[in-house]
Tab-separated table of C-alpha atoms in Angstrom:
chain	number	residue	atom	x	y	z
A	4	MET	CA	-35.392	24.710	-157.618
A	5	ASN	CA	-39.059	25.623	-157.074
A	6	VAL	CA	-39.565	27.559	-153.854
A	7	LEU	CA	-42.887	28.227	-152.119
A	8	ILE	CA	-42.795	30.982	-149.491
A	9	VAL	CA	-45.700	30.789	-147.059
A	10	PHE	CA	-45.751	34.209	-145.439
A	11	ALA	CA	-47.873	35.657	-142.642
A	12	HIS	CA	-47.641	39.125	-141.156
A	13	ASN	CA	-50.366	41.655	-140.456
A	14	GLU	CA	-48.153	44.703	-141.149
A	15	PRO	CA	-47.164	44.993	-144.835
A	16	ARG	CA	-44.046	47.033	-143.972
A	17	SER	CA	-42.872	44.664	-141.231
A	18	PHE	CA	-39.446	43.137	-140.813
A	19	ASN	CA	-40.949	39.794	-141.824
A	20	ALA	CA	-42.186	41.383	-145.044
A	21	ALA	CA	-38.646	42.634	-145.688
A	22	MET	CA	-37.389	39.063	-145.120
A	23	LYS	CA	-39.980	37.805	-147.592
A	24	ASP	CA	-39.013	40.381	-150.240
A	25	LEU	CA	-35.325	39.649	-149.723
A	26	SER	CA	-35.898	35.909	-150.108
A	27	VAL	CA	-37.843	36.375	-153.345
A	28	ASN	CA	-35.054	38.550	-154.779
A	29	THR	CA	-32.204	36.358	-153.529
A	30	LEU	CA	-33.734	33.106	-154.736
A	31	GLU	CA	-34.823	34.466	-158.129
A	32	ALA	CA	-31.366	35.979	-158.653
A	33	ALA	CA	-29.925	32.513	-158.007
A	34	GLY	CA	-32.131	31.111	-160.791
A	35	HIS	CA	-34.878	29.538	-158.696
A	36	ALA	CA	-38.617	29.826	-159.413
A	37	VAL	CA	-40.529	31.385	-156.502
A	38	GLN	CA	-44.208	31.521	-155.528
A	39	VAL	CA	-45.458	33.397	-152.456
A	40	SER	CA	-48.588	32.596	-150.471
A	41	ASP	CA	-49.090	35.877	-148.605
A	42	LEU	CA	-51.773	34.647	-146.209
A	43	TYR	CA	-52.945	38.024	-144.868
A	44	ALA	CA	-53.061	39.528	-148.372
A	45	MET	CA	-55.019	36.479	-149.592
A	46	GLY	CA	-57.446	36.700	-146.670
A	47	PHE	CA	-56.654	33.016	-146.151
A	48	ASN	CA	-59.275	31.160	-144.119
A	49	PRO	CA	-57.492	29.144	-141.384
A	50	VAL	CA	-60.536	27.324	-139.986
A	51	ALA	CA	-60.737	23.588	-140.798
A	52	SER	CA	-64.418	22.773	-141.212
A	53	ALA	CA	-67.017	20.758	-143.111
A	54	ALA	CA	-67.133	23.573	-145.673
A	55	ASP	CA	-63.727	22.382	-146.927
A	56	PHE	CA	-65.272	19.420	-148.798
A	57	SER	CA	-67.773	19.536	-151.653
A	58	GLU	CA	-68.345	15.791	-151.276
A	59	ARG	CA	-68.143	13.689	-148.138
A	60	ALA	CA	-67.241	10.080	-147.354
A	61	ASN	CA	-69.520	10.415	-144.317
A	62	PRO	CA	-71.933	13.352	-144.564
A	63	ASP	CA	-73.298	12.692	-141.063
A	64	TYR	CA	-70.169	12.777	-138.923
A	65	LEU	CA	-67.047	14.793	-139.679
A	66	VAL	CA	-63.639	13.230	-139.111
A	67	TYR	CA	-61.555	15.934	-140.734
A	68	ALA	CA	-58.500	13.861	-141.742
A	69	LEU	CA	-60.636	11.092	-143.247
A	70	GLU	CA	-62.548	13.625	-145.326
A	71	GLN	CA	-59.279	15.217	-146.464
A	72	ARG	CA	-58.167	11.848	-147.796
A	73	HIS	CA	-61.515	11.229	-149.462
A	74	ALA	CA	-61.828	14.711	-150.964
A	75	TYR	CA	-58.270	14.693	-152.291
A	76	GLY	CA	-59.010	11.459	-154.149
A	77	LYS	CA	-62.280	12.822	-155.548
A	78	GLY	CA	-61.095	16.344	-156.385
A	79	ALA	CA	-63.572	17.646	-153.814
A	80	LEU	CA	-61.300	19.908	-151.760
A	81	ALA	CA	-62.315	23.565	-151.408
A	82	PRO	CA	-60.648	25.599	-154.207
A	83	ASP	CA	-58.505	27.643	-151.792
A	84	ILE	CA	-57.062	24.419	-150.323
A	85	ALA	CA	-56.593	22.786	-153.738
A	86	ALA	CA	-54.621	25.820	-154.951
A	87	GLU	CA	-52.234	25.586	-151.988
A	88	VAL	CA	-51.885	21.805	-152.369
A	89	ASP	CA	-50.822	22.375	-155.988
A	90	LYS	CA	-48.134	24.801	-154.811
A	91	VAL	CA	-46.885	22.250	-152.248
A	92	LYS	CA	-46.630	19.584	-154.954
A	93	TRP	CA	-44.784	22.015	-157.236
A	94	ALA	CA	-42.288	23.111	-154.562
A	95	ASP	CA	-38.880	21.597	-153.871
A	96	LEU	CA	-38.439	23.906	-150.866
A	97	ILE	CA	-41.130	25.461	-148.637
A	98	ILE	CA	-40.132	28.488	-146.553
A	99	PHE	CA	-42.408	29.428	-143.641
A	100	ASN	CA	-41.827	33.120	-142.901
A	101	PHE	CA	-43.628	34.455	-139.821
A	102	PRO	CA	-43.347	36.163	-136.441
A	103	ILE	CA	-43.499	33.766	-133.494
A	104	TYR	CA	-46.843	34.228	-131.696
A	105	TRP	CA	-47.019	32.319	-128.424
A	106	TYR	CA	-44.141	30.012	-129.349
A	107	GLY	CA	-45.857	28.954	-132.530
A	108	MET	CA	-47.288	30.122	-135.813
A	109	PRO	CA	-49.879	32.908	-136.013
A	110	ALA	CA	-53.278	31.209	-136.317
A	111	ILE	CA	-53.599	32.161	-139.983
A	112	MET	CA	-50.516	30.045	-140.745
A	113	LYS	CA	-51.359	27.227	-138.306
A	114	GLY	CA	-54.625	26.938	-140.208
A	115	TRP	CA	-52.718	26.715	-143.489
A	116	ILE	CA	-51.028	23.592	-142.048
A	117	ASP	CA	-54.339	22.245	-140.669
A	118	ARG	CA	-56.076	22.593	-144.045
A	119	VAL	CA	-53.284	22.147	-146.640
A	120	PHE	CA	-51.116	19.341	-145.204
A	121	ILE	CA	-53.812	16.879	-146.172
A	122	SER	CA	-54.011	13.291	-145.092
A	123	GLY	CA	-53.544	11.036	-148.084
A	124	LEU	CA	-51.034	13.229	-149.892
A	125	CYS	CA	-48.801	14.331	-147.001
A	126	TYR	CA	-49.117	11.410	-144.578
A	127	GLY	CA	-51.246	8.427	-143.675
A	128	GLY	CA	-50.703	5.254	-141.657
A	129	ARG	CA	-46.972	4.609	-141.521
A	130	ARG	CA	-46.198	7.146	-144.259
A	131	ILE	CA	-44.679	9.543	-141.735
A	132	TYR	CA	-41.223	10.959	-140.979
A	133	ASP	CA	-38.702	9.474	-143.440
A	134	ARG	CA	-41.578	7.746	-145.244
A	135	GLY	CA	-43.788	10.844	-145.274
A	136	GLY	CA	-45.665	11.909	-148.373
A	137	LEU	CA	-43.552	15.029	-148.960
A	138	LYS	CA	-40.249	13.127	-148.893
A	139	GLY	CA	-37.713	14.643	-151.289
A	140	LYS	CA	-38.775	18.214	-150.514
A	141	SER	CA	-37.191	20.539	-147.931
A	142	ALA	CA	-38.535	23.085	-145.454
A	143	LEU	CA	-37.075	26.140	-143.766
A	144	LEU	CA	-38.429	28.353	-140.987
A	145	ALA	CA	-37.632	32.070	-141.268
A	146	ILE	CA	-38.925	33.576	-138.057
A	147	SER	CA	-38.792	36.658	-135.887
A	148	LEU	CA	-39.017	36.816	-132.107
A	149	GLY	CA	-39.555	39.588	-129.596
A	150	GLY	CA	-37.154	37.951	-127.126
A	151	GLN	CA	-33.382	38.177	-127.102
A	152	ALA	CA	-30.999	35.289	-127.805
A	153	HIS	CA	-29.949	35.018	-124.132
A	154	MET	CA	-33.561	34.227	-123.147
A	155	PHE	CA	-33.342	30.864	-124.951
A	156	GLY	CA	-31.134	27.884	-124.170
A	157	PRO	CA	-30.638	25.345	-121.383
A	158	GLY	CA	-31.556	27.072	-118.109
A	159	ALA	CA	-32.674	30.255	-119.859
A	160	VAL	CA	-35.973	31.872	-118.934
A	161	HIS	CA	-37.878	30.485	-121.943
A	162	GLY	CA	-35.929	27.216	-122.230
A	163	GLU	CA	-34.484	25.883	-125.451
A	164	LEU	CA	-35.804	27.334	-128.686
A	165	GLU	CA	-35.424	23.904	-130.327
A	166	VAL	CA	-37.859	22.507	-127.723
A	167	MET	CA	-40.342	25.327	-128.233
A	168	LEU	CA	-40.166	24.721	-131.999
A	169	GLN	CA	-40.496	20.902	-131.786
A	170	PRO	CA	-44.199	20.804	-132.677
A	171	ILE	CA	-43.381	22.691	-135.872
A	172	LEU	CA	-39.992	21.195	-136.791
A	173	ARG	CA	-40.836	17.613	-135.892
A	174	GLY	CA	-44.633	17.456	-135.537
A	175	MET	CA	-45.479	19.310	-138.757
A	176	LEU	CA	-42.448	19.393	-141.077
A	177	ALA	CA	-40.450	16.216	-140.388
A	178	TYR	CA	-43.720	14.327	-139.848
A	179	VAL	CA	-44.724	14.678	-143.508
A	180	GLY	CA	-41.252	13.693	-144.730
A	181	LEU	CA	-39.793	17.139	-145.322
A	182	ARG	CA	-36.039	17.565	-144.931
A	183	VAL	CA	-35.920	20.248	-142.221
A	184	LEU	CA	-33.156	22.842	-142.608
A	185	PRO	CA	-31.860	24.815	-139.601
A	186	PRO	CA	-34.227	27.764	-138.966
A	187	TYR	CA	-33.154	31.356	-139.479
A	188	VAL	CA	-34.100	33.243	-136.323
A	189	ALA	CA	-34.256	37.053	-136.040
A	190	TYR	CA	-34.270	37.955	-132.337
A	191	HIS	CA	-35.617	41.062	-130.611
A	192	VAL	CA	-37.005	42.453	-133.846
A	193	PRO	CA	-39.499	45.047	-132.528
A	194	TYR	CA	-36.714	46.743	-130.566
A	195	LEU	CA	-33.881	46.857	-133.116
A	196	GLU	CA	-32.198	49.901	-134.617
A	197	GLU	CA	-32.191	50.216	-138.399
A	198	ALA	CA	-28.548	49.102	-138.730
A	199	GLU	CA	-29.176	45.966	-136.686
A	200	ARG	CA	-32.237	45.136	-138.760
A	201	ARG	CA	-30.182	45.493	-141.919
A	202	SER	CA	-27.458	43.239	-140.561
A	203	ILE	CA	-29.986	40.523	-139.624
A	204	LEU	CA	-31.531	40.778	-143.087
A	205	GLU	CA	-28.082	40.361	-144.638
A	206	GLY	CA	-27.615	37.275	-142.481
A	207	TYR	CA	-30.834	35.867	-143.890
A	208	GLY	CA	-29.608	36.491	-147.421
A	209	LEU	CA	-26.414	34.556	-146.656
A	210	HIS	CA	-28.435	31.744	-145.022
A	211	LEU	CA	-30.439	31.440	-148.253
A	212	GLN	CA	-27.354	31.550	-150.468
A	213	GLY	CA	-25.809	28.784	-148.385
A	214	LEU	CA	-28.821	26.428	-148.251
A	215	ASP	CA	-26.817	23.707	-150.051
A	216	GLN	CA	-24.250	23.671	-147.257
A	217	LEU	CA	-26.765	23.402	-144.406
A	218	GLU	CA	-27.054	20.096	-142.630
A	219	ALA	CA	-30.640	19.004	-142.097
A	220	LEU	CA	-31.984	18.438	-138.577
A	221	ARG	CA	-32.308	14.809	-137.479
A	222	PHE	CA	-35.630	13.117	-136.725
A	223	PRO	CA	-36.874	9.542	-136.228
A	224	SER	CA	-36.621	6.942	-138.983
A	225	LEU	CA	-39.539	4.564	-139.394
A	226	ASP	CA	-36.902	1.844	-139.909
A	227	ASP	CA	-36.462	1.898	-136.127
A	228	PHE	CA	-40.150	1.237	-135.363
A	229	ASP	CA	-42.265	-1.857	-135.909
A	230	GLU	CA	-45.716	-2.213	-137.485
A	231	THR	CA	-47.411	-0.855	-134.359
A	232	LEU	CA	-44.914	2.050	-134.231
A	233	ARG	CA	-43.212	0.579	-131.165
A	234	PRO	CA	-39.401	0.912	-131.128
A	235	CYS	CA	-37.654	-2.142	-132.565
A	236	VAL	CA	-35.489	-3.647	-129.831
A	237	ASN	CA	-32.669	-4.359	-132.267
A	238	ALA	CA	-33.476	-2.034	-135.104
A	239	ALA	CA	-30.324	-2.804	-137.100
A	240	SER	CA	-30.488	-6.608	-136.806
A	241	THR	CA	-34.221	-6.598	-137.552
A	242	ALA	CA	-33.575	-4.625	-140.709
A	243	ALA	CA	-30.798	-7.050	-141.695
A	244	ARG	CA	-32.975	-10.159	-141.502
B	29	MET	CA	-65.322	28.542	-108.677
B	30	ASN	CA	-65.942	30.241	-112.046
B	31	VAL	CA	-64.947	28.003	-114.952
B	32	LEU	CA	-64.487	29.061	-118.573
B	33	ILE	CA	-64.406	26.209	-121.088
B	34	VAL	CA	-62.824	27.193	-124.389
B	35	PHE	CA	-63.950	24.492	-126.774
B	36	ALA	CA	-63.104	23.807	-130.418
B	37	HIS	CA	-64.342	20.938	-132.558
B	38	ASN	CA	-65.823	20.972	-136.043
B	39	GLU	CA	-68.154	17.980	-135.413
B	40	PRO	CA	-70.928	18.769	-132.904
B	41	ARG	CA	-71.324	15.085	-131.948
B	42	SER	CA	-67.584	14.490	-131.486
B	43	PHE	CA	-65.889	12.896	-128.508
B	44	ASN	CA	-64.534	16.339	-127.611
B	45	ALA	CA	-68.102	17.655	-127.553
B	46	ALA	CA	-69.007	14.824	-125.177
B	47	MET	CA	-66.060	15.836	-122.970
B	48	LYS	CA	-67.300	19.435	-123.043
B	49	ASP	CA	-70.872	18.426	-122.098
B	50	LEU	CA	-69.585	16.159	-119.341
B	51	SER	CA	-67.416	18.916	-117.909
B	52	VAL	CA	-70.312	21.391	-117.868
B	53	ASN	CA	-72.520	18.865	-116.047
B	54	THR	CA	-69.824	17.693	-113.636
B	55	LEU	CA	-68.680	21.181	-112.687
B	56	GLU	CA	-72.188	22.622	-112.340
B	57	ALA	CA	-73.218	19.627	-110.204
B	58	ALA	CA	-70.247	20.446	-107.958
B	59	GLY	CA	-71.586	23.966	-107.508
B	60	HIS	CA	-69.301	25.828	-109.902
B	61	ALA	CA	-70.419	28.480	-112.389
B	62	VAL	CA	-69.564	27.570	-115.980
B	63	GLN	CA	-69.342	29.511	-119.229
B	64	VAL	CA	-68.491	27.881	-122.572
B	65	SER	CA	-66.858	29.575	-125.538
B	66	ASP	CA	-67.739	27.152	-128.340
B	67	LEU	CA	-65.467	28.620	-130.982
B	68	TYR	CA	-66.882	26.805	-134.031
B	69	ALA	CA	-70.466	27.550	-132.966
B	70	MET	CA	-69.533	31.206	-132.410
B	71	GLY	CA	-67.803	31.431	-135.795
B	72	PHE	CA	-64.856	32.836	-133.857
B	73	ASN	CA	-62.409	34.794	-136.010
B	74	PRO	CA	-58.864	33.582	-135.233
B	75	VAL	CA	-56.949	36.097	-137.370
B	76	ALA	CA	-55.070	38.789	-135.443
B	77	SER	CA	-55.220	41.950	-137.554
B	78	ALA	CA	-55.537	45.711	-137.583
B	79	ALA	CA	-59.333	45.272	-137.588
B	80	ASP	CA	-59.063	44.241	-133.907
B	81	PHE	CA	-58.613	47.857	-132.765
B	82	SER	CA	-61.036	50.739	-133.161
B	83	GLU	CA	-58.310	53.170	-132.118
B	84	ARG	CA	-54.583	52.897	-132.670
B	85	ALA	CA	-51.479	54.080	-130.814
B	86	ASN	CA	-49.737	54.071	-134.200
B	87	PRO	CA	-52.170	54.049	-137.124
B	88	ASP	CA	-49.314	53.821	-139.649
B	89	TYR	CA	-47.458	50.721	-138.513
B	90	LEU	CA	-49.028	47.746	-136.736
B	91	VAL	CA	-47.175	46.126	-133.838
B	92	TYR	CA	-49.959	43.844	-132.663
B	93	ALA	CA	-48.969	43.467	-129.000
B	94	LEU	CA	-48.427	47.211	-128.563
B	95	GLU	CA	-51.868	47.922	-129.999
B	96	GLN	CA	-53.429	45.285	-127.724
B	97	ARG	CA	-52.004	47.106	-124.723
B	98	HIS	CA	-53.168	50.481	-126.044
B	99	ALA	CA	-56.649	49.297	-127.033
B	100	TYR	CA	-57.206	47.497	-123.725
B	101	GLY	CA	-56.490	50.732	-121.869
B	102	LYS	CA	-58.768	52.764	-124.155
B	103	GLY	CA	-61.626	50.236	-124.410
B	104	ALA	CA	-60.889	49.998	-128.134
B	105	LEU	CA	-60.657	46.216	-128.542
B	106	ALA	CA	-62.973	44.567	-131.080
B	107	PRO	CA	-66.209	43.489	-129.334
B	108	ASP	CA	-65.580	39.750	-129.899
B	109	ILE	CA	-62.185	40.047	-128.183
B	110	ALA	CA	-63.525	42.217	-125.354
B	111	ALA	CA	-66.239	39.622	-124.621
B	112	GLU	CA	-63.645	36.851	-124.314
B	113	VAL	CA	-61.353	39.016	-122.187
B	114	ASP	CA	-64.266	39.577	-119.791
B	115	LYS	CA	-64.733	35.807	-119.503
B	116	VAL	CA	-61.008	35.342	-118.792
B	117	LYS	CA	-61.171	37.960	-116.026
B	118	TRP	CA	-64.286	36.281	-114.579
B	119	ALA	CA	-62.775	32.766	-114.606
B	120	ASP	CA	-60.858	31.065	-111.811
B	121	LEU	CA	-60.176	28.081	-114.060
B	122	ILE	CA	-59.884	27.977	-117.861
B	123	ILE	CA	-60.287	24.594	-119.565
B	124	PHE	CA	-59.050	24.268	-123.139
B	125	ASN	CA	-60.921	21.355	-124.742
B	126	PHE	CA	-59.764	20.413	-128.253
B	127	PRO	CA	-58.405	17.717	-130.542
B	128	ILE	CA	-54.662	17.943	-131.121
B	129	TYR	CA	-54.018	19.108	-134.695
B	130	TRP	CA	-50.367	18.901	-135.678
B	131	TYR	CA	-49.178	18.748	-132.069
B	132	GLY	CA	-50.989	21.928	-131.212
B	133	MET	CA	-54.325	23.682	-131.076
B	134	PRO	CA	-56.616	23.849	-134.101
B	135	ALA	CA	-56.092	27.275	-135.688
B	136	ILE	CA	-59.446	28.565	-134.435
B	137	MET	CA	-58.225	28.086	-130.842
B	138	LYS	CA	-54.649	29.227	-131.490
B	139	GLY	CA	-56.215	32.436	-132.757
B	140	TRP	CA	-58.237	32.742	-129.550
B	141	ILE	CA	-54.898	32.810	-127.696
B	142	ASP	CA	-53.347	35.223	-130.230
B	143	ARG	CA	-56.245	37.688	-129.907
B	144	VAL	CA	-57.545	37.223	-126.321
B	145	PHE	CA	-54.367	36.784	-124.236
B	146	ILE	CA	-53.715	40.491	-124.615
B	147	SER	CA	-50.526	42.275	-123.744
B	148	GLY	CA	-51.164	44.632	-120.850
B	149	LEU	CA	-53.669	42.427	-119.046
B	150	CYS	CA	-52.054	39.000	-119.388
B	151	TYR	CA	-48.358	39.879	-119.589
B	152	GLY	CA	-45.925	42.662	-120.291
B	153	GLY	CA	-42.254	43.291	-119.551
B	154	ARG	CA	-41.304	41.091	-116.595
B	155	ARG	CA	-44.936	40.271	-115.737
B	156	ILE	CA	-44.532	36.711	-116.998
B	157	TYR	CA	-44.544	33.213	-115.481
B	158	ASP	CA	-45.086	33.494	-111.700
B	159	ARG	CA	-45.542	37.260	-112.100
B	160	GLY	CA	-47.893	36.935	-115.084
B	161	GLY	CA	-51.084	38.936	-115.311
B	162	LEU	CA	-53.390	35.917	-114.852
B	163	LYS	CA	-51.680	34.798	-111.631
B	164	GLY	CA	-54.178	33.272	-109.214
B	165	LYS	CA	-56.128	31.514	-111.969
B	166	SER	CA	-55.632	27.932	-113.169
B	167	ALA	CA	-55.681	26.224	-116.555
B	168	LEU	CA	-56.339	22.678	-117.722
B	169	LEU	CA	-55.928	21.044	-121.126
B	170	ALA	CA	-58.555	18.441	-122.043
B	171	ILE	CA	-57.355	16.992	-125.326
B	172	SER	CA	-57.835	14.111	-127.717
B	173	LEU	CA	-55.196	12.484	-129.891
B	174	GLY	CA	-55.288	10.092	-132.824
B	175	GLY	CA	-52.119	8.338	-131.631
B	176	GLN	CA	-51.833	5.669	-128.968
B	177	ALA	CA	-50.129	6.083	-125.599
B	178	HIS	CA	-47.147	3.915	-126.608
B	179	MET	CA	-46.297	6.384	-129.403
B	180	PHE	CA	-45.340	9.013	-126.814
B	181	GLY	CA	-42.509	8.944	-124.290
B	182	PRO	CA	-38.720	8.895	-124.252
B	183	GLY	CA	-37.579	7.028	-127.380
B	184	ALA	CA	-41.147	6.680	-128.697
B	185	VAL	CA	-41.897	7.534	-132.312
B	186	HIS	CA	-43.389	10.960	-131.530
B	187	GLY	CA	-41.189	11.713	-128.509
B	188	GLU	CA	-42.477	12.968	-125.187
B	189	LEU	CA	-45.973	14.437	-125.116
B	190	GLU	CA	-44.825	16.944	-122.482
B	191	VAL	CA	-42.251	18.253	-124.979
B	192	MET	CA	-44.800	18.475	-127.792
B	193	LEU	CA	-47.118	20.393	-125.437
B	194	GLN	CA	-44.427	22.782	-124.108
B	195	PRO	CA	-45.412	25.717	-126.319
B	196	ILE	CA	-48.934	25.474	-124.898
B	197	LEU	CA	-48.234	24.489	-121.284
B	198	ARG	CA	-45.261	26.768	-120.783
B	199	GLY	CA	-45.318	29.247	-123.661
B	200	MET	CA	-49.009	30.156	-123.440
B	201	LEU	CA	-50.433	29.104	-120.065
B	202	ALA	CA	-47.576	29.323	-117.553
B	203	TYR	CA	-46.260	32.409	-119.387
B	204	VAL	CA	-49.293	34.495	-118.378
B	205	GLY	CA	-49.138	33.294	-114.773
B	206	LEU	CA	-51.730	30.533	-114.919
B	207	ARG	CA	-51.304	27.582	-112.566
B	208	VAL	CA	-51.117	24.706	-115.067
B	209	LEU	CA	-52.827	21.490	-113.989
B	210	PRO	CA	-51.829	18.110	-115.466
B	211	PRO	CA	-53.598	17.668	-118.842
B	212	TYR	CA	-56.279	15.058	-119.383
B	213	VAL	CA	-55.335	13.160	-122.539
B	214	ALA	CA	-57.713	10.900	-124.488
B	215	TYR	CA	-55.608	8.730	-126.818
B	216	HIS	CA	-56.578	7.028	-130.078
B	217	VAL	CA	-60.042	8.573	-130.031
B	218	PRO	CA	-61.102	8.135	-133.683
B	219	TYR	CA	-60.516	4.370	-133.420
B	220	LEU	CA	-62.140	3.553	-130.076
B	221	GLU	CA	-65.105	1.284	-129.415
B	222	GLU	CA	-68.088	2.765	-127.584
B	223	ALA	CA	-67.184	1.106	-124.247
B	224	GLU	CA	-63.630	2.498	-124.381
B	225	ARG	CA	-64.922	5.966	-125.188
B	226	ARG	CA	-67.260	5.774	-122.205
B	227	SER	CA	-64.442	4.672	-119.925
B	228	ILE	CA	-62.207	7.550	-121.050
B	229	LEU	CA	-65.077	9.983	-120.499
B	230	GLU	CA	-65.557	8.613	-116.983
B	231	GLY	CA	-61.854	9.142	-116.374
B	232	TYR	CA	-62.279	12.778	-117.397
B	233	GLY	CA	-65.148	13.162	-114.936
B	234	LEU	CA	-62.935	11.821	-112.146
B	235	HIS	CA	-60.075	14.118	-113.227
B	236	LEU	CA	-62.450	17.075	-112.893
B	237	GLN	CA	-63.806	15.917	-109.534
B	238	GLY	CA	-60.250	15.604	-108.233
B	239	LEU	CA	-58.903	18.944	-109.465
B	240	ASP	CA	-58.170	20.019	-105.881
B	241	GLN	CA	-55.823	17.080	-105.428
B	242	LEU	CA	-53.827	17.658	-108.619
B	243	GLU	CA	-50.339	19.032	-108.274
B	244	ALA	CA	-49.617	21.849	-110.707
B	245	LEU	CA	-46.813	21.518	-113.263
B	246	ARG	CA	-43.622	23.410	-112.464
B	247	PHE	CA	-42.272	26.296	-114.542
B	248	PRO	CA	-39.650	29.032	-114.126
B	249	SER	CA	-39.881	31.609	-111.359
B	250	LEU	CA	-38.910	35.161	-112.211
B	251	ASP	CA	-37.166	35.233	-108.832
B	252	ASP	CA	-34.383	33.221	-110.479
B	253	PHE	CA	-33.780	35.756	-113.272
B	254	ASP	CA	-32.344	39.253	-113.174
B	255	GLU	CA	-33.637	42.500	-114.712
B	256	THR	CA	-32.450	41.439	-118.186
B	257	LEU	CA	-34.026	37.987	-117.719
B	258	ARG	CA	-30.613	36.342	-117.400
B	259	PRO	CA	-30.383	33.566	-114.779
B	260	CYS	CA	-29.208	34.824	-111.370
B	261	VAL	CA	-25.961	33.034	-110.519
B	262	ASN	CA	-26.985	32.574	-106.891
B	263	ALA	CA	-30.726	32.859	-107.085
B	264	ALA	CA	-31.353	31.846	-103.461
B	265	SER	CA	-28.717	34.087	-101.908
B	266	THR	CA	-29.785	36.995	-104.111
B	267	ALA	CA	-33.346	36.538	-102.944
B	268	ALA	CA	-32.164	36.382	-99.313
B	269	ARG	CA	-30.314	39.692	-99.467
């Protein structure tokens, strides 16, 4: 399996960095090929702008997704984007390894999604969800949180973690056709003792060794929606006709 | 009222830019003071890093939120952050005006949150939600979407918009104590005819003129959680004691 690890942390000796190192070692030991995009180390530019295209479909008015589609077809994507797109195409599994900032990705990683999940290759029209452009590949979140496990769930102070992660799990990963594996979540990381950190790291190693046994999360199927993306009233019978 | 408009779009003649211009005109005509942070025009840096602090509590190991708190106290925040923090303190209402990218903010605006909503001023410990540091101020999302209204809702292809916006509405805005007004959502923007665009813009003007009448969204109260942020079993009776 080819594994791309997209990693973002601004402290090189962080717990997230230890997760990243562990995943490289664990996956390589299991015979997989691994590439790491260490976004802070790369000085990755997260800002989607006109500078991302060396040729434009419409030089006078920027519609970013339309220009992504055009530039991908013409080989006119900025080199830093093109390099990441090549890694995405190469990968069978993409791991996103980051600390939760404001219930989402740090901006440097959100901008990787904005710029690298290009229209045309990854999605377009009805090529979304189970017809998405990255169908056949898988994705895994490996994240750390400041909060404790009891702060998440129905009725908990921050609500359900699955809800807070919906824009990522569904809106980014499932949307482009990725098979979304259950996230590995390290709680309360800034406040842990060394032994607890080690135990959570070991848990991550086991999660990675058991990827084959994990059941993917469930998301919409385009089979259940019509041409205008309205729900089919009788999805099954419509499909049977 | 002092209004800060945080604006992000990479096309200066975009629909979002027209929303921004309309809001400046409408709010100033109503007697409010307005400042705009036009993130693309400013070349705003969205990457949270060690470079954000001219003095460190711990120079050897970066815990970003801890250094925010330290640097805010010492006046050691990077000048671009300090300028935005001053605008936040000045504002009674903060409007976030942006196109939805991947069910969230474009990275340049996500990074504004990461870097400007500093620990210490905006939150810390149990100073969250209705005890958050920005209590007394309000926030409004003014957003555009590529999708159509029928693609959002229970059972719709993209699910409920309120769920997709939870990390922003609850995790960013309500979390720091802001009173969160109902978002103004412009659907299907890249595909609209001129007359439809004008009608949606007019709707935004009316939304802004009627801000006083809008009922804020509801989020958790810290009164219902104990010292460890676990739900109080009898929140009301506990509060009455």
